[in-house]
XYZ file of C-alpha atoms in Angstrom:
141
model
C 15.696 90.136 60.239
C 18.611 92.153 61.788
C 20.416 91.214 65.339
C 18.650 94.047 66.376
C 15.422 93.464 64.949
C 15.405 89.925 66.574
C 16.833 91.138 70.119
C 13.587 93.831 69.947
C 11.421 90.842 69.314
C 12.725 88.729 72.222
C 12.599 91.787 74.807
C 9.249 92.190 73.617
C 8.198 88.390 74.315
C 9.776 88.735 77.456
C 8.206 91.715 78.612
C 4.715 90.100 77.555
C 5.287 87.119 79.759
C 7.791 88.387 82.582
C 4.529 88.770 84.894
C 3.944 84.797 84.776
C 7.236 83.770 84.586
C 9.502 86.168 87.130
C 7.370 84.144 90.312
C 8.789 80.956 88.884
C 12.484 82.261 88.753
C 12.654 84.489 92.043
C 14.116 83.667 95.272
C 12.590 81.068 97.568
C 10.969 82.998 100.290
C 9.494 80.699 102.981
C 8.475 76.952 103.230
C 5.146 77.488 101.419
C 6.816 79.210 98.212
C 9.220 76.197 98.568
C 6.479 73.365 98.514
C 4.805 75.133 95.887
C 8.204 75.078 93.778
C 9.062 71.370 94.663
C 5.281 70.608 93.159
C 5.756 72.459 90.244
C 9.160 71.167 89.138
C 7.892 67.573 90.067
C 5.027 69.014 87.636
C 7.436 70.024 84.808
C 9.624 67.151 84.680
C 6.611 64.496 84.660
C 5.629 66.511 81.513
C 9.386 66.873 80.288
C 10.676 65.126 77.301
C 13.774 63.138 77.449
C 15.198 65.669 75.244
C 17.734 68.281 76.754
C 16.401 70.921 74.862
C 12.953 70.758 76.120
C 12.255 73.985 77.600
C 10.147 72.294 80.403
C 13.220 70.420 81.504
C 15.323 73.670 81.173
C 12.790 75.551 83.511
C 12.608 72.215 86.108
C 16.117 72.637 86.147
C 16.426 76.635 86.817
C 13.661 76.020 89.733
C 15.872 73.002 90.929
C 18.627 75.387 91.355
C 16.365 77.870 93.441
C 15.478 74.644 95.460
C 18.780 73.638 96.273
C 19.814 77.564 97.158
C 16.984 77.648 99.642
C 17.900 74.033 101.026
C 21.660 75.106 101.565
C 20.785 78.636 103.141
C 17.929 77.149 105.566
C 18.450 73.556 106.046
C 22.205 72.932 105.428
C 23.620 69.182 105.832
C 25.208 68.425 109.420
C 28.637 67.298 109.181
C 28.631 63.944 111.111
C 31.867 62.582 112.323
C 32.580 59.109 112.301
C 31.114 57.863 115.348
C 27.525 59.355 114.314
C 27.978 57.845 110.940
C 28.846 54.321 112.623
C 26.078 54.622 115.091
C 23.466 55.614 112.474
C 24.626 52.474 110.418
C 24.463 50.122 112.920
C 20.890 51.213 114.015
C 19.910 51.176 110.487
C 21.157 47.747 110.077
C 20.375 46.062 113.236
C 23.860 45.419 114.304
C 25.717 45.515 117.899
C 29.075 46.626 118.216
C 30.398 42.686 118.371
C 28.880 42.751 114.733
C 31.430 44.521 113.220
C 34.526 42.396 112.799
C 35.890 44.827 109.748
C 36.658 47.796 112.478
C 37.514 45.176 115.179
C 36.424 43.742 118.236
C 33.251 44.826 120.809
C 36.080 46.867 122.741
C 37.328 48.400 119.706
C 33.892 49.460 118.236
C 32.584 50.586 121.873
C 35.742 52.908 121.827
C 35.208 54.261 118.840
C 31.471 55.037 119.711
C 32.630 56.670 122.900
C 34.922 58.667 120.883
C 37.906 57.407 122.642
C 39.214 56.260 119.322
C 38.876 57.467 115.543
C 38.572 54.889 112.890
C 41.408 54.532 110.389
C 41.435 54.265 106.966
C 41.503 50.550 106.437
C 38.210 50.179 108.911
C 36.638 53.390 106.640
C 37.342 51.565 103.555
C 35.770 48.080 104.729
C 32.989 49.970 106.387
C 32.062 51.804 103.241
C 32.334 48.396 101.276
C 29.933 46.599 103.592
C 27.137 49.495 103.898
C 27.526 50.537 99.987
C 28.294 54.099 101.152
C 31.376 56.548 99.974
C 34.056 56.711 102.216
C 33.092 60.749 102.366
C 30.599 59.608 104.371
C 32.837 59.263 107.215
C 34.866 62.333 106.437
C 33.653 64.400 109.363
C 36.204 62.934 111.686
């Protein structure tokens, strides 16, 4: 079989199945479509083998790319400042301003939360270690 013959065969296969495949690979249009794609991707991943060349895993990956693109466009992650991240971590762990000796005394924590003072690099590293997060979590300023 020649290269041209193989190409023609592949195109014919694609044409025969395109109406079934195209809706899976098109841009996500709304929340209902988003929910369907997430469910479909989950289903594909449940059925896919651990082998990288499993076509179901590849299709799930392509659908995942579309989901990610929709998320980035419709649900962008907010950029949080240091104090919002710190406030969130404190609430999540039930901590008071006095419970953060790695930052400083209660008055220092209070000034940071009020926006009167910024976290320094030493404090950021200590907080990242304490809470098991990346220092990038505090990058927003």
